[in-house]
PDB file of C-alpha atoms in Angstrom:
ATOM      1  CA  MET A 391       1.732  -0.529 -42.843  1.00 43.00           C
ATOM      2  CA  PRO A 392      -0.622  -3.555 -43.120  1.00 46.00           C
ATOM      3  CA  GLU A 393      -4.215  -2.644 -43.917  1.00 47.00           C
ATOM      4  CA  LYS A 394      -5.682  -4.070 -40.676  1.00 46.00           C
ATOM      5  CA  ILE A 395      -3.238  -2.150 -38.498  1.00 53.00           C
ATOM      6  CA  SER A 396      -3.949   1.009 -40.453  1.00 65.00           C
ATOM      7  CA  LEU A 397      -7.669   0.436 -39.961  1.00 75.00           C
ATOM      8  CA  LEU A 398      -7.160  -0.062 -36.215  1.00 78.00           C
ATOM      9  CA  ALA A 399      -5.037   3.065 -35.926  1.00 78.00           C
ATOM     10  CA  ARG A 400      -7.659   5.127 -37.737  1.00 81.00           C
ATOM     11  CA  ASN A 401     -10.708   3.870 -35.864  1.00 82.00           C
ATOM     12  CA  ALA A 402      -9.680   2.694 -32.366  1.00 84.00           C
ATOM     13  CA  THR A 403      -9.240   5.158 -29.503  1.00 90.00           C
ATOM     14  CA  LEU A 404      -6.827   5.016 -26.581  1.00 91.00           C
ATOM     15  CA  ARG A 405      -9.811   4.841 -24.241  1.00 92.00           C
ATOM     16  CA  GLN A 406     -11.051   1.731 -26.003  1.00 93.00           C
ATOM     17  CA  LEU A 407      -7.623   0.126 -25.671  1.00 93.00           C
ATOM     18  CA  GLN A 408      -7.499   1.082 -21.988  1.00 93.00           C
ATOM     19  CA  VAL A 409     -10.914  -0.499 -21.380  1.00 94.00           C
ATOM     20  CA  PHE A 410      -9.956  -3.606 -23.339  1.00 94.00           C
ATOM     21  CA  GLU A 411      -6.654  -3.978 -21.434  1.00 94.00           C
ATOM     22  CA  SER A 412      -8.390  -3.657 -18.060  1.00 92.00           C
ATOM     23  CA  ILE A 413     -10.986  -6.315 -18.928  1.00 93.00           C
ATOM     24  CA  ALA A 414      -8.265  -8.686 -20.132  1.00 93.00           C
ATOM     25  CA  ARG A 415      -6.201  -8.141 -16.969  1.00 92.00           C
ATOM     26  CA  HIS A 416      -9.129  -8.650 -14.582  1.00 90.00           C
ATOM     27  CA  HIS A 417     -11.001 -11.282 -16.655  1.00 92.00           C
ATOM     28  CA  SER A 418     -14.065  -9.232 -15.803  1.00 91.00           C
ATOM     29  CA  PHE A 419     -16.143  -6.441 -17.351  1.00 93.00           C
ATOM     30  CA  SER A 420     -17.452  -5.341 -13.945  1.00 91.00           C
ATOM     31  CA  LYS A 421     -13.996  -5.065 -12.375  1.00 90.00           C
ATOM     32  CA  ALA A 422     -12.752  -3.077 -15.368  1.00 91.00           C
ATOM     33  CA  ALA A 423     -15.731  -0.731 -15.006  1.00 92.00           C
ATOM     34  CA  GLU A 424     -14.930  -0.287 -11.297  1.00 90.00           C
ATOM     35  CA  GLU A 425     -11.244   0.371 -11.942  1.00 88.00           C
ATOM     36  CA  LEU A 426     -11.921   2.928 -14.677  1.00 90.00           C
ATOM     37  CA  HIS A 427     -14.929   4.527 -12.944  1.00 90.00           C
ATOM     38  CA  LEU A 428     -17.228   3.695 -15.845  1.00 91.00           C
ATOM     39  CA  THR A 429     -20.605   2.008 -16.055  1.00 92.00           C
ATOM     40  CA  GLN A 430     -20.640  -1.589 -17.247  1.00 91.00           C
ATOM     41  CA  PRO A 431     -22.727  -0.728 -20.356  1.00 92.00           C
ATOM     42  CA  THR A 432     -20.108   1.883 -21.307  1.00 94.00           C
ATOM     43  CA  VAL A 433     -17.351  -0.713 -20.954  1.00 92.00           C
ATOM     44  CA  SER A 434     -19.287  -3.187 -23.104  1.00 93.00           C
ATOM     45  CA  MET A 435     -19.894  -0.524 -25.758  1.00 94.00           C
ATOM     46  CA  GLN A 436     -16.178   0.366 -25.953  1.00 93.00           C
ATOM     47  CA  VAL A 437     -15.274  -3.270 -26.544  1.00 93.00           C
ATOM     48  CA  LYS A 438     -18.034  -3.697 -29.123  1.00 93.00           C
ATOM     49  CA  LYS A 439     -16.565  -0.788 -31.108  1.00 93.00           C
ATOM     50  CA  LEU A 440     -13.173  -2.537 -31.158  1.00 92.00           C
ATOM     51  CA  VAL A 441     -14.796  -5.801 -32.237  1.00 92.00           C
ATOM     52  CA  ASP A 442     -16.640  -3.990 -35.036  1.00 92.00           C
ATOM     53  CA  VAL A 443     -13.373  -2.452 -36.278  1.00 90.00           C
ATOM     54  CA  LEU A 444     -11.461  -5.744 -36.220  1.00 90.00           C
ATOM     55  CA  GLU A 445     -14.422  -7.894 -37.294  1.00 91.00           C
ATOM     56  CA  THR A 446     -13.447 -10.683 -34.898  1.00 93.00           C
ATOM     57  CA  PRO A 447     -14.322 -11.605 -31.293  1.00 94.00           C
ATOM     58  CA  LEU A 448     -11.812 -10.490 -28.639  1.00 94.00           C
ATOM     59  CA  PHE A 449     -13.290 -12.280 -25.607  1.00 93.00           C
ATOM     60  CA  GLU A 450     -15.146 -15.459 -24.803  1.00 92.00           C
ATOM     61  CA  GLN A 451     -17.115 -15.872 -21.583  1.00 87.00           C
ATOM     62  CA  ILE A 452     -16.883 -19.053 -19.503  1.00 86.00           C
ATOM     63  CA  GLY A 453     -18.952 -18.931 -16.350  1.00 82.00           C
ATOM     64  CA  ARG A 454     -18.440 -15.566 -14.651  1.00 81.00           C
ATOM     65  CA  LYS A 455     -15.029 -14.914 -16.197  1.00 85.00           C
ATOM     66  CA  VAL A 456     -14.052 -13.701 -19.631  1.00 91.00           C
ATOM     67  CA  TYR A 457     -10.989 -14.928 -21.510  1.00 93.00           C
ATOM     68  CA  LEU A 458      -9.063 -13.660 -24.510  1.00 94.00           C
ATOM     69  CA  THR A 459      -9.489 -15.225 -27.906  1.00 94.00           C
ATOM     70  CA  ASP A 460      -6.374 -15.674 -30.025  1.00 94.00           C
ATOM     71  CA  ALA A 461      -7.063 -12.333 -31.688  1.00 94.00           C
ATOM     72  CA  GLY A 462      -7.676 -10.784 -28.298  1.00 93.00           C
ATOM     73  CA  GLN A 463      -4.310 -12.019 -27.031  1.00 94.00           C
ATOM     74  CA  VAL A 464      -2.547 -10.384 -29.975  1.00 94.00           C
ATOM     75  CA  LEU A 465      -4.305  -7.090 -29.328  1.00 94.00           C
ATOM     76  CA  TYR A 466      -3.657  -7.332 -25.566  1.00 94.00           C
ATOM     77  CA  ASP A 467       0.091  -7.750 -26.088  1.00 92.00           C
ATOM     78  CA  CYS A 468       0.178  -4.680 -28.317  1.00 92.00           C
ATOM     79  CA  ALA A 469      -2.176  -2.597 -26.152  1.00 91.00           C
ATOM     80  CA  SER A 470      -0.057  -3.282 -23.062  1.00 90.00           C
ATOM     81  CA  VAL A 471       3.041  -1.987 -24.821  1.00 90.00           C
ATOM     82  CA  VAL A 472       1.239   1.142 -26.063  1.00 91.00           C
ATOM     83  CA  LEU A 473      -0.249   2.001 -22.650  1.00 90.00           C
ATOM     84  CA  ASN A 474       3.029   1.336 -20.823  1.00 86.00           C
ATOM     85  CA  GLN A 475       4.895   3.588 -23.243  1.00 88.00           C
ATOM     86  CA  LEU A 476       2.335   6.359 -22.724  1.00 88.00           C
ATOM     87  CA  SER A 477       2.725   5.993 -18.943  1.00 81.00           C
ATOM     88  CA  PHE A 478       6.504   6.174 -19.340  1.00 80.00           C
ATOM     89  CA  ALA A 479       6.176   9.309 -21.481  1.00 83.00           C
ATOM     90  CA  GLU A 480       3.924  10.898 -18.863  1.00 78.00           C
ATOM     91  CA  GLN A 481       6.472  10.166 -16.127  1.00 73.00           C
ATOM     92  CA  LYS A 482       9.257  11.775 -18.155  1.00 76.00           C
ATOM     93  CA  ILE A 483       7.119  14.817 -18.948  1.00 77.00           C
ATOM     94  CA  ASN A 484       6.200  15.187 -15.267  1.00 69.00           C
ATOM     95  CA  HIS A 485       9.893  15.043 -14.439  1.00 69.00           C
ATOM     96  CA  ILE A 486      10.541  17.847 -16.916  1.00 69.00           C
ATOM     97  CA  LYS A 487       7.628  19.845 -15.464  1.00 66.00           C
ATOM     98  CA  GLY A 488       9.079  19.504 -11.969  1.00 63.00           C
ATOM     99  CA  PHE A 489       7.135  21.681  -9.582  1.00 66.00           C
ATOM    100  CA  SER A 490       5.138  23.477 -12.268  1.00 64.00           C
ATOM    101  CA  GLY A 491       1.913  21.600 -11.626  1.00 68.00           C
ATOM    102  CA  GLY A 492       1.555  17.865 -11.859  1.00 75.00           C
ATOM    103  CA  SER A 493       0.883  15.442  -9.032  1.00 85.00           C
ATOM    104  CA  VAL A 494       2.549  12.903  -6.760  1.00 92.00           C
ATOM    105  CA  LYS A 495       0.699   9.669  -6.007  1.00 94.00           C
ATOM    106  CA  LEU A 496       1.689   7.447  -3.093  1.00 96.00           C
ATOM    107  CA  SER A 497       0.143   4.599  -1.114  1.00 96.00           C
ATOM    108  CA  VAL A 498       1.214   3.868   2.448  1.00 95.00           C
ATOM    109  CA  ILE A 499       0.782   1.034   4.900  1.00 90.00           C
ATOM    110  CA  SER A 500      -1.637   1.931   7.690  1.00 84.00           C
ATOM    111  CA  THR A 501       1.063   2.301  10.367  1.00 83.00           C
ATOM    112  CA  ALA A 502       2.735   5.033   8.304  1.00 87.00           C
ATOM    113  CA  GLN A 503      -0.362   7.236   8.206  1.00 83.00           C
ATOM    114  CA  TYR A 504       0.613   8.638  11.592  1.00 81.00           C
ATOM    115  CA  PHE A 505       3.657  10.520  10.311  1.00 85.00           C
ATOM    116  CA  VAL A 506       3.255  10.814   6.523  1.00 91.00           C
ATOM    117  CA  PRO A 507       0.391  13.384   6.542  1.00 90.00           C
ATOM    118  CA  LYS A 508       2.573  15.926   8.386  1.00 89.00           C
ATOM    119  CA  VAL A 509       5.232  15.569   5.697  1.00 93.00           C
ATOM    120  CA  VAL A 510       2.617  15.875   2.937  1.00 94.00           C
ATOM    121  CA  TYR A 511       1.230  19.020   4.586  1.00 93.00           C
ATOM    122  CA  ASP A 512       4.690  20.602   4.805  1.00 92.00           C
ATOM    123  CA  PHE A 513       5.351  19.650   1.185  1.00 93.00           C
ATOM    124  CA  THR A 514       2.108  21.168  -0.122  1.00 92.00           C
ATOM    125  CA  GLN A 515       2.781  24.367   1.807  1.00 91.00           C
ATOM    126  CA  ALA A 516       6.190  24.653   0.140  1.00 88.00           C
ATOM    127  CA  TYR A 517       4.957  23.584  -3.319  1.00 87.00           C
ATOM    128  CA  PRO A 518       1.263  24.556  -3.622  1.00 87.00           C
ATOM    129  CA  ASP A 519       1.144  23.886  -7.381  1.00 84.00           C
ATOM    130  CA  VAL A 520       1.741  20.154  -6.857  1.00 88.00           C
ATOM    131  CA  THR A 521      -1.194  17.906  -5.963  1.00 90.00           C
ATOM    132  CA  VAL A 522      -0.439  15.023  -3.595  1.00 94.00           C
ATOM    133  CA  ILE A 523      -2.753  12.001  -3.685  1.00 94.00           C
ATOM    134  CA  MET A 524      -2.179   9.621  -0.770  1.00 95.00           C
ATOM    135  CA  ARG A 525      -3.975   6.338  -0.142  1.00 94.00           C
ATOM    136  CA  VAL A 526      -3.789   4.202   2.995  1.00 91.00           C
ATOM    137  CA  GLY A 527      -4.226   0.427   3.003  1.00 88.00           C
ATOM    138  CA  ASN A 528      -2.993  -2.845   4.392  1.00 86.00           C
ATOM    139  CA  LYS A 529      -0.231  -4.946   2.876  1.00 86.00           C
ATOM    140  CA  GLU A 530      -2.483  -6.837   0.443  1.00 88.00           C
ATOM    141  CA  THR A 531      -3.992  -3.612  -0.892  1.00 89.00           C
ATOM    142  CA  LEU A 532      -0.576  -2.058  -1.512  1.00 92.00           C
ATOM    143  CA  LEU A 533       0.812  -5.154  -3.221  1.00 91.00           C
ATOM    144  CA  ASP A 534      -2.110  -5.048  -5.643  1.00 91.00           C
ATOM    145  CA  ARG A 535      -1.478  -1.354  -6.366  1.00 93.00           C
ATOM    146  CA  ILE A 536       2.231  -2.028  -6.965  1.00 93.00           C
ATOM    147  CA  ALA A 537       1.449  -4.889  -9.337  1.00 90.00           C
ATOM    148  CA  ASN A 538      -0.828  -2.575 -11.340  1.00 88.00           C
ATOM    149  CA  ASN A 539       1.555   0.426 -11.265  1.00 89.00           C
ATOM    150  CA  LYS A 540      -1.031   2.682  -9.611  1.00 90.00           C
ATOM    151  CA  ASP A 541       1.280   5.117  -7.806  1.00 94.00           C
ATOM    152  CA  ASP A 542       4.664   6.818  -7.936  1.00 93.00           C
ATOM    153  CA  PHE A 543       5.939   5.137  -4.787  1.00 96.00           C
ATOM    154  CA  TYR A 544       4.838   3.211  -1.692  1.00 96.00           C
ATOM    155  CA  LEU A 545       5.641   2.833   2.010  1.00 95.00           C
ATOM    156  CA  LEU A 546       5.538  -0.761   3.226  1.00 93.00           C
ATOM    157  CA  GLY A 547       6.511  -2.676   6.337  1.00 87.00           C
ATOM    158  CA  GLN A 548       8.403  -5.179   4.206  1.00 86.00           C
ATOM    159  CA  PRO A 549       9.574  -4.976   0.579  1.00 87.00           C
ATOM    160  CA  PRO A 550       7.675  -7.370  -1.700  1.00 86.00           C
ATOM    161  CA  GLU A 551       9.785 -10.293  -2.898  1.00 84.00           C
ATOM    162  CA  ALA A 552       7.658 -11.397  -5.829  1.00 82.00           C
ATOM    163  CA  LEU A 553       7.424  -8.012  -7.590  1.00 88.00           C
ATOM    164  CA  ASN A 554       9.982  -6.209  -9.736  1.00 90.00           C
ATOM    165  CA  VAL A 555      10.690  -3.256  -7.435  1.00 93.00           C
ATOM    166  CA  GLU A 556      13.460  -1.196  -5.905  1.00 93.00           C
ATOM    167  CA  SER A 557      13.304  -0.663  -2.141  1.00 93.00           C
ATOM    168  CA  SER A 558      15.255   1.057   0.621  1.00 93.00           C
ATOM    169  CA  GLN A 559      14.810   1.489   4.369  1.00 91.00           C
ATOM    170  CA  LEU A 560      13.061   4.716   5.297  1.00 90.00           C
ATOM    171  CA  ALA A 561      12.788   4.540   9.095  1.00 87.00           C
ATOM    172  CA  ILE A 562      12.882   2.135  12.013  1.00 86.00           C
ATOM    173  CA  ASN A 563       9.469   0.972  13.186  1.00 86.00           C
ATOM    174  CA  PRO A 564       9.892  -0.904  16.502  1.00 88.00           C
ATOM    175  CA  LEU A 565       7.124  -3.289  17.559  1.00 91.00           C
ATOM    176  CA  ALA A 566       6.510  -3.727  21.289  1.00 94.00           C
ATOM    177  CA  PHE A 567       3.972  -5.164  23.680  1.00 96.00           C
ATOM    178  CA  VAL A 568       1.737  -2.317  24.861  1.00 97.00           C
ATOM    179  CA  ALA A 569      -1.177  -1.948  27.250  1.00 97.00           C
ATOM    180  CA  ASN A 570      -3.377   0.616  28.926  1.00 96.00           C
ATOM    181  CA  SER A 571      -1.258   2.432  31.527  1.00 96.00           C
ATOM    182  CA  LYS A 572      -3.642   1.193  34.262  1.00 95.00           C
ATOM    183  CA  HIS A 573      -2.924  -2.441  33.377  1.00 96.00           C
ATOM    184  CA  PRO A 574      -1.378  -4.390  36.300  1.00 95.00           C
ATOM    185  CA  LEU A 575       1.493  -5.653  34.125  1.00 96.00           C
ATOM    186  CA  VAL A 576       2.832  -2.134  33.516  1.00 95.00           C
ATOM    187  CA  GLY A 577       6.175  -1.601  35.244  1.00 94.00           C
ATOM    188  CA  ARG A 578       6.942  -5.304  35.714  1.00 95.00           C
ATOM    189  CA  ARG A 579       9.745  -7.249  34.040  1.00 95.00           C
ATOM    190  CA  LEU A 580       8.058  -9.968  32.021  1.00 95.00           C
ATOM    191  CA  THR A 581       8.687 -12.966  29.831  1.00 95.00           C
ATOM    192  CA  ILE A 582       6.381 -13.776  26.962  1.00 94.00           C
ATOM    193  CA  GLU A 583       5.085 -16.761  28.963  1.00 93.00           C
ATOM    194  CA  ASP A 584       3.685 -14.323  31.539  1.00 94.00           C
ATOM    195  CA  LEU A 585       1.278 -13.066  28.853  1.00 95.00           C
ATOM    196  CA  GLU A 586      -0.333 -16.364  27.815  1.00 91.00           C
ATOM    197  CA  ASP A 587      -3.612 -15.740  29.650  1.00 92.00           C
ATOM    198  CA  GLU A 588      -3.870 -12.016  28.877  1.00 95.00           C
ATOM    199  CA  PRO A 589      -6.649 -10.960  26.455  1.00 95.00           C
ATOM    200  CA  PHE A 590      -4.879 -10.079  23.196  1.00 96.00           C
ATOM    201  CA  LEU A 591      -6.011  -7.606  20.528  1.00 95.00           C
ATOM    202  CA  MET A 592      -5.026  -8.863  17.063  1.00 93.00           C
ATOM    203  CA  ARG A 593      -4.911  -7.018  13.738  1.00 88.00           C
ATOM    204  CA  GLU A 594      -7.012  -8.201  10.794  1.00 85.00           C
ATOM    205  CA  THR A 595      -5.917 -10.812   8.242  1.00 83.00           C
ATOM    206  CA  GLY A 596      -3.979  -9.119   5.429  1.00 77.00           C
ATOM    207  CA  SER A 597      -2.158  -6.799   7.813  1.00 78.00           C
ATOM    208  CA  GLY A 598       1.628  -6.833   7.465  1.00 77.00           C
ATOM    209  CA  ILE A 599       2.016  -6.390  11.232  1.00 82.00           C
ATOM    210  CA  ARG A 600      -0.214  -9.391  11.923  1.00 87.00           C
ATOM    211  CA  ALA A 601       1.802 -11.596   9.555  1.00 86.00           C
ATOM    212  CA  HIS A 602       5.053 -10.469  11.188  1.00 86.00           C
ATOM    213  CA  ILE A 603       3.738 -10.905  14.749  1.00 89.00           C
ATOM    214  CA  GLU A 604       2.429 -14.397  13.995  1.00 91.00           C
ATOM    215  CA  LYS A 605       5.850 -15.372  12.662  1.00 90.00           C
ATOM    216  CA  VAL A 606       7.592 -14.011  15.780  1.00 90.00           C
ATOM    217  CA  PHE A 607       5.098 -15.722  18.099  1.00 93.00           C
ATOM    218  CA  GLU A 608       5.712 -19.005  16.277  1.00 92.00           C
ATOM    219  CA  GLU A 609       9.457 -18.627  16.902  1.00 91.00           C
ATOM    220  CA  PHE A 610       8.760 -18.042  20.608  1.00 91.00           C
ATOM    221  CA  GLY A 611       6.288 -20.942  20.733  1.00 92.00           C
ATOM    222  CA  PHE A 612       3.724 -18.468  22.044  1.00 93.00           C
ATOM    223  CA  GLN A 613      -0.017 -18.697  21.423  1.00 92.00           C
ATOM    224  CA  PRO A 614      -1.820 -15.497  22.425  1.00 93.00           C
ATOM    225  CA  HIS A 615      -5.268 -15.584  23.965  1.00 93.00           C
ATOM    226  CA  ILE A 616      -6.972 -13.617  21.178  1.00 92.00           C
ATOM    227  CA  LYS A 617      -9.953 -11.706  22.554  1.00 93.00           C
ATOM    228  CA  MET A 618     -10.694  -9.465  19.580  1.00 92.00           C
ATOM    229  CA  VAL A 619      -9.621  -9.098  15.937  1.00 92.00           C
ATOM    230  CA  LEU A 620      -9.655  -5.417  15.030  1.00 88.00           C
ATOM    231  CA  GLY A 621      -9.358  -3.829  11.584  1.00 82.00           C
ATOM    232  CA  GLY A 622      -6.703  -1.138  11.605  1.00 80.00           C
ATOM    233  CA  ASN A 623      -4.444   0.726  13.986  1.00 82.00           C
ATOM    234  CA  GLU A 624      -7.170   3.134  15.064  1.00 87.00           C
ATOM    235  CA  ALA A 625      -9.349   0.280  16.317  1.00 90.00           C
ATOM    236  CA  ILE A 626      -6.354  -1.177  18.171  1.00 91.00           C
ATOM    237  CA  ARG A 627      -5.633   2.214  19.737  1.00 91.00           C
ATOM    238  CA  LEU A 628      -9.227   2.567  20.953  1.00 94.00           C
ATOM    239  CA  GLY A 629      -9.171  -0.977  22.315  1.00 94.00           C
ATOM    240  CA  LEU A 630      -6.072  -0.173  24.356  1.00 95.00           C
ATOM    241  CA  LEU A 631      -7.585   3.051  25.672  1.00 95.00           C
ATOM    242  CA  GLN A 632     -10.635   1.053  26.797  1.00 95.00           C
ATOM    243  CA  ASN A 633      -8.299  -1.452  28.497  1.00 95.00           C
ATOM    244  CA  LEU A 634      -9.758  -4.344  26.490  1.00 95.00           C
ATOM    245  CA  GLY A 635      -6.451  -6.193  26.319  1.00 95.00           C
ATOM    246  CA  ILE A 636      -2.790  -6.039  25.365  1.00 96.00           C
ATOM    247  CA  THR A 637      -1.231  -6.171  21.918  1.00 96.00           C
ATOM    248  CA  VAL A 638       1.969  -5.854  19.932  1.00 94.00           C
ATOM    249  CA  ALA A 639       1.922  -2.562  18.046  1.00 91.00           C
ATOM    250  CA  SER A 640       4.084  -0.100  16.170  1.00 87.00           C
ATOM    251  CA  VAL A 641       5.471   2.243  18.848  1.00 88.00           C
ATOM    252  CA  PRO A 642       5.472   5.355  16.581  1.00 85.00           C
ATOM    253  CA  THR A 643       1.726   4.957  15.896  1.00 85.00           C
ATOM    254  CA  LEU A 644       1.002   5.324  19.628  1.00 90.00           C
ATOM    255  CA  MET A 645       3.506   8.069  20.401  1.00 86.00           C
ATOM    256  CA  ASN A 646       0.874  10.649  21.425  1.00 88.00           C
ATOM    257  CA  GLU A 647      -0.869   8.251  23.829  1.00 93.00           C
ATOM    258  CA  ILE A 648       2.469   7.109  25.290  1.00 92.00           C
ATOM    259  CA  ASN A 649       3.559  10.733  25.803  1.00 90.00           C
ATOM    260  CA  GLN A 650       0.240  11.511  27.508  1.00 94.00           C
ATOM    261  CA  GLY A 651       0.574   8.529  29.849  1.00 94.00           C
ATOM    262  CA  GLU A 652      -2.505   6.733  28.510  1.00 96.00           C
ATOM    263  CA  ILE A 653      -0.690   3.747  26.976  1.00 96.00           C
ATOM    264  CA  SER A 654       2.523   2.123  28.235  1.00 96.00           C
ATOM    265  CA  ILE A 655       5.166  -0.119  26.711  1.00 95.00           C
ATOM    266  CA  LEU A 656       5.431  -3.440  28.539  1.00 96.00           C
ATOM    267  CA  ASP A 657       8.918  -4.629  29.519  1.00 95.00           C
ATOM    268  CA  VAL A 658       8.868  -8.050  27.844  1.00 95.00           C
ATOM    269  CA  GLU A 659      12.037 -10.075  27.307  1.00 93.00           C
ATOM    270  CA  GLY A 660      12.936 -10.256  23.601  1.00 91.00           C
ATOM    271  CA  PHE A 661      11.000  -7.115  22.743  1.00 92.00           C
ATOM    272  CA  PRO A 662      10.822  -4.619  21.103  1.00 91.00           C
ATOM    273  CA  ILE A 663      11.367  -6.079  17.659  1.00 88.00           C
ATOM    274  CA  ASN A 664      13.033  -3.693  15.260  1.00 85.00           C
ATOM    275  CA  ARG A 665      11.050  -3.522  12.063  1.00 86.00           C
ATOM    276  CA  HIS A 666      11.344  -0.896   9.312  1.00 88.00           C
ATOM    277  CA  TRP A 667       9.282   1.118   6.912  1.00 90.00           C
ATOM    278  CA  TYR A 668      10.501   0.692   3.350  1.00 93.00           C
ATOM    279  CA  LEU A 669      10.251   3.062   0.434  1.00 94.00           C
ATOM    280  CA  VAL A 670       9.299   1.056  -2.660  1.00 95.00           C
ATOM    281  CA  HIS A 671       8.762   1.850  -6.331  1.00 94.00           C
ATOM    282  CA  SER A 672       8.665  -0.196  -9.507  1.00 90.00           C
ATOM    283  CA  LYS A 673      11.990  -0.754 -11.251  1.00 89.00           C
ATOM    284  CA  GLY A 674      12.388   1.644 -14.143  1.00 83.00           C
ATOM    285  CA  LYS A 675       9.919   4.107 -12.641  1.00 85.00           C
ATOM    286  CA  VAL A 676      10.826   7.677 -13.612  1.00 82.00           C
ATOM    287  CA  LEU A 677      10.147   9.757 -10.510  1.00 86.00           C
ATOM    288  CA  SER A 678       9.278  13.412 -10.991  1.00 84.00           C
ATOM    289  CA  ILE A 679      11.315  16.110  -9.273  1.00 86.00           C
ATOM    290  CA  ALA A 680       8.313  16.652  -6.990  1.00 88.00           C
ATOM    291  CA  ALA A 681       8.192  12.959  -6.029  1.00 90.00           C
ATOM    292  CA  GLU A 682      11.927  12.966  -5.326  1.00 90.00           C
ATOM    293  CA  LYS A 683      11.552  16.045  -3.110  1.00 90.00           C
ATOM    294  CA  LEU A 684       8.681  14.467  -1.177  1.00 94.00           C
ATOM    295  CA  ILE A 685      10.771  11.331  -0.659  1.00 94.00           C
ATOM    296  CA  GLU A 686      13.620  13.489   0.648  1.00 93.00           C
ATOM    297  CA  LEU A 687      11.281  15.088   3.202  1.00 93.00           C
ATOM    298  CA  LEU A 688       9.937  11.661   4.205  1.00 94.00           C
ATOM    299  CA  ARG A 689      13.466  10.415   4.862  1.00 91.00           C
ATOM    300  CA  THR A 690      14.196  13.419   7.078  1.00 90.00           C
ATOM    301  CA  GLU A 691      10.993  12.910   9.075  1.00 88.00           C
ATOM    302  CA  GLY A 692      11.695   9.170   9.259  1.00 83.00           C
ATOM    303  CA  GLU A 693      15.043   9.811  10.937  1.00 83.00           C
ATOM    304  CA  LYS A 694      13.387  12.095  13.514  1.00 83.00           C
ATOM    305  CA  LEU A 695      10.679   9.527  14.202  1.00 77.00           C
ATOM    306  CA  SER A 696      13.237   6.747  14.692  1.00 73.00           C
ATOM    307  CA  LYS A 697      15.080   8.809  17.310  1.00 74.00           C
ATOM    308  CA  LYS A 698      11.860   9.572  19.218  1.00 71.00           C
ATOM    309  CA  ALA A 699      10.844   5.895  19.202  1.00 66.00           C
ATOM    310  CA  PHE A 700      14.206   4.787  20.585  1.00 64.00           C
ATOM    311  CA  GLN A 701      13.993   7.393  23.341  1.00 66.00           C
ATOM    312  CA  LYS A 702      10.698   5.884  24.479  1.00 63.00           C
ATOM    313  CA  LEU A 703      12.211   2.398  24.514  1.00 65.00           C
ATOM    314  CA  ASP A 704      15.314   3.326  26.532  1.00 62.00           C
TER     315      ASP A 704
END
């Protein structure tokens, strides 16, 4: 073994490599500190220790960003391989462990938060030794987590095209025009042109539903009269209950309010639009037995949810 590599192996720690890799990936000490839940001085100290071992600079700072030196690029290539192999080993060990402890990490698109928690609850009741960590976010948030291999698997409204993933349909997620049940348009047969002057509640930028709705509206040549831009399904739900306007929403997310007669599906020609939730994970990801079991339960619940949604649309 070359002397320098031997010196690095003896004196560098995995934590230092992890810190170094995060800085290189983000081009930022502060973002690395945030990702690793460390203070910025701690991050700087870890890198300084690596620099002292190698006796050469690893980063150069230009403006607010930091960039790898030639030596830093060499170390980054090697560190990435080491950390990826450790992650792969952990996945395989978790698979061997099965239900004897361990955890399942998943991130879901905001529309899926209305049915996933029930499945997670049922799963944790059946397998109390397994910890489930679930995060909810919009499309942009989930794409970032996929790119950085943060979770075991993901639920998205559309599989990402630019990332190296495997995906499959989990459940149908129909999108329909909806309004407060007291709205005068409820019960009428409508065309999309009938809705041009109606106050419209729009999801925030970065939402997968917003991107899909905008594409559909463009195909119809329809420009909604946007009254409010609301961040998240809960805000949309409250806006509908206050009769602030109409919107296009995921029918399953409003199932309780539709069943209670508070919100109604508008009969608009060309709608509902059949969308899907997709199960996504990185290619080559080794799923634990626990993750596979949770996915199995999600598929079962997804089938039930699809049937209920179609019944409401008939």
